[in-house]
Amino acid sequence: AWPVYASALTSVIVRGIGGIEDFKALLDDARRNVILLGPGGGTTLALRETVLAALTTRRSVVLDADALTVFADEPSALIGAIAGPTVLTPHEGEFARLFSVEGDKLARARAAAAASRSVIVLKGPDTVIAAPDGRAVVNGNAPPDLASGGTGDVLAGMITGLVAQGMDAFTAASAAVWLHGEAGQAVRPGLVAEDLIEVLPGVLRGLKGLAAERGRLASVTDRLYRETP
């Protein structure tokens, strides 16, 4: 797939990796502060080894799709290797392969987060984001149109991008899930994964404008309060 991405993604630096040693050499550069694995990775031994190598770095790691399924036969191998800030982004099927917990969706996500010492993004129309310390967010703005192939990969990339810019794992996951839902609302019928990337700048502009307006109103309120006898 490397030649395809190298020629199509002209604004992205793409580097081929021939095996686990190439991957480890790639991580010698400390500027690579977050690692995303899973989308399109294939449920192979090579991916399993790569995930474990990524987790040993103690850097921020986001694991999605195949990077979760590849541990379905031995979930403890994955959970036991988590050492640094980690985000797991399973849908219900992937979640069931990794965790044997009961209860409603919120309770299960919290239990899994505590057991794995990672942020859990349990996806769905009511995505639950849970942190190991018990914090949790339930996001409800995702339209059913997001049930399309590849949209979860985009979400994983959004989480990774926010972590790379300095957000902690829980905040990044929560913000990305909300932005993902808003982008889906902006497209709706006929949505495919690539559409989310196209509309995301508009969602961010709207959010920035809203923040600026709230800041202006807060400033006016503060001035009125100080000037009122």
CSV table of C-alpha atoms in Angstrom, one decimal, residues 81-206:
chain,number,residue,atom,x,y,z
A,81,ALA,CA,1.6,-4.6,27.9
A,82,ILE,CA,-0.1,-1.2,28.4
A,83,ALA,CA,2.4,1.1,30.1
A,84,GLY,CA,1.9,4.6,28.9
A,85,PRO,CA,-1.0,6.8,27.8
A,86,THR,CA,-3.2,4.5,25.6
A,87,VAL,CA,-6.5,4.9,23.9
A,88,LEU,CA,-8.5,1.8,22.8
A,89,THR,CA,-11.3,2.5,20.3
A,90,PRO,CA,-13.5,-0.6,20.0
A,91,HIS,CA,-17.0,-1.0,18.7
A,92,GLU,CA,-19.2,-3.4,20.6
A,93,GLY,CA,-17.9,-6.5,18.8
A,94,GLU,CA,-14.3,-5.7,19.3
A,95,PHE,CA,-15.0,-4.8,22.9
A,96,ALA,CA,-16.6,-8.2,23.6
A,97,ARG,CA,-13.4,-9.9,22.3
A,98,LEU,CA,-11.2,-8.1,24.8
A,99,PHE,CA,-13.3,-7.6,28.0
A,100,SER,CA,-15.5,-9.8,30.0
A,101,VAL,CA,-17.5,-7.2,31.9
A,102,GLU,CA,-21.2,-6.8,32.6
A,103,GLY,CA,-23.6,-4.0,33.1
A,104,ASP,CA,-24.8,-1.1,31.0
A,105,LYS,CA,-22.6,0.5,28.4
A,106,LEU,CA,-21.3,3.2,30.7
A,107,ALA,CA,-20.5,0.7,33.5
A,108,ARG,CA,-18.8,-1.7,31.0
A,109,ALA,CA,-16.6,1.1,29.5
A,110,ARG,CA,-15.6,2.3,33.0
A,111,ALA,CA,-14.7,-1.2,34.1
A,112,ALA,CA,-12.7,-1.8,31.0
A,113,ALA,CA,-10.8,1.5,31.4
A,114,ALA,CA,-9.9,0.6,34.9
A,115,ALA,CA,-8.8,-2.9,34.1
A,116,SER,CA,-6.7,-1.9,31.1
A,117,ARG,CA,-5.3,1.4,32.5
A,118,SER,CA,-6.3,3.1,29.3
A,119,VAL,CA,-8.9,5.4,27.8
A,120,ILE,CA,-11.8,3.4,26.3
A,121,VAL,CA,-13.8,4.8,23.4
A,122,LEU,CA,-16.7,2.4,23.2
A,123,LYS,CA,-18.2,3.5,19.9
A,124,GLY,CA,-21.9,3.6,18.8
A,125,PRO,CA,-24.7,6.2,18.5
A,126,ASP,CA,-24.0,6.9,22.2
A,127,THR,CA,-20.2,6.6,22.3
A,128,VAL,CA,-18.8,6.3,25.8
A,129,ILE,CA,-15.4,7.7,26.6
A,130,ALA,CA,-14.0,6.4,29.9
A,131,ALA,CA,-10.8,7.1,31.7
A,132,PRO,CA,-9.0,4.7,34.2
A,133,ASP,CA,-9.8,7.1,37.1
A,134,GLY,CA,-13.5,6.8,36.6
A,135,ARG,CA,-14.2,9.9,34.6
A,136,ALA,CA,-16.6,9.3,31.7
A,137,VAL,CA,-18.4,11.2,28.9
A,138,VAL,CA,-21.4,10.0,26.9
A,139,ASN,CA,-21.5,11.6,23.4
A,140,GLY,CA,-24.8,11.8,21.7
A,141,ASN,CA,-24.4,13.9,18.5
A,142,ALA,CA,-23.4,11.1,16.1
A,143,PRO,CA,-25.9,10.6,13.3
A,144,PRO,CA,-26.6,7.0,12.0
A,145,ASP,CA,-25.0,8.1,8.7
A,146,LEU,CA,-21.6,7.5,10.4
A,147,ALA,CA,-22.2,3.8,10.2
A,148,SER,CA,-20.1,3.6,7.1
A,149,GLY,CA,-16.8,1.9,6.4
A,150,GLY,CA,-13.7,3.8,7.4
A,151,THR,CA,-15.3,6.5,9.6
A,152,GLY,CA,-13.9,4.8,12.7
A,153,ASP,CA,-10.4,5.0,11.1
A,154,VAL,CA,-10.9,8.8,10.7
A,155,LEU,CA,-11.9,9.1,14.4
A,156,ALA,CA,-8.8,7.2,15.4
A,157,GLY,CA,-6.7,9.6,13.3
A,158,MET,CA,-8.5,12.6,14.9
A,159,ILE,CA,-7.7,11.4,18.4
A,160,THR,CA,-4.1,10.8,17.4
A,161,GLY,CA,-3.8,14.3,16.0
A,162,LEU,CA,-5.1,15.9,19.1
A,163,VAL,CA,-2.8,13.9,21.4
A,164,ALA,CA,0.1,14.8,19.1
A,165,GLN,CA,-0.7,18.5,19.7
A,166,GLY,CA,-0.5,18.1,23.5
A,167,MET,CA,-4.0,17.1,24.7
A,168,ASP,CA,-4.1,14.3,27.3
A,169,ALA,CA,-5.6,11.1,26.1
A,170,PHE,CA,-9.1,11.4,27.8
A,171,THR,CA,-9.6,15.0,26.6
A,172,ALA,CA,-8.4,14.2,23.1
A,173,ALA,CA,-10.7,11.2,22.8
A,174,SER,CA,-13.7,13.2,24.1
A,175,ALA,CA,-13.0,16.2,21.8
A,176,ALA,CA,-12.4,14.0,18.8
A,177,VAL,CA,-15.6,12.0,19.3
A,178,TRP,CA,-17.7,15.2,19.5
A,179,LEU,CA,-15.9,16.7,16.4
A,180,HIS,CA,-16.5,13.4,14.5
A,181,GLY,CA,-20.2,13.6,15.3
A,182,GLU,CA,-20.5,17.2,14.3
A,183,ALA,CA,-18.7,16.5,11.0
A,184,GLY,CA,-21.1,13.6,10.4
A,185,GLN,CA,-24.1,16.0,11.1
A,186,ALA,CA,-22.7,18.4,8.5
A,187,VAL,CA,-22.7,15.7,5.7
A,188,ARG,CA,-25.5,13.3,6.6
A,189,PRO,CA,-27.0,11.2,3.7
A,190,GLY,CA,-24.5,9.6,1.5
A,191,LEU,CA,-21.6,10.1,3.9
A,192,VAL,CA,-18.3,8.3,3.3
A,193,ALA,CA,-15.2,8.5,5.4
A,194,GLU,CA,-13.4,11.0,3.2
A,195,ASP,CA,-16.3,13.5,3.6
A,196,LEU,CA,-15.4,13.9,7.3
A,197,ILE,CA,-12.0,15.2,6.6
A,198,GLU,CA,-13.4,17.7,4.1
A,199,VAL,CA,-15.9,19.2,6.4
A,200,LEU,CA,-13.8,19.1,9.6
A,201,PRO,CA,-12.2,22.6,9.0
A,202,GLY,CA,-15.7,24.1,8.9
A,203,VAL,CA,-16.7,22.4,12.2
A,204,LEU,CA,-13.5,23.7,13.8
A,205,ARG,CA,-14.1,27.3,12.5
A,206,GLY,CA,-17.7,27.2,13.9
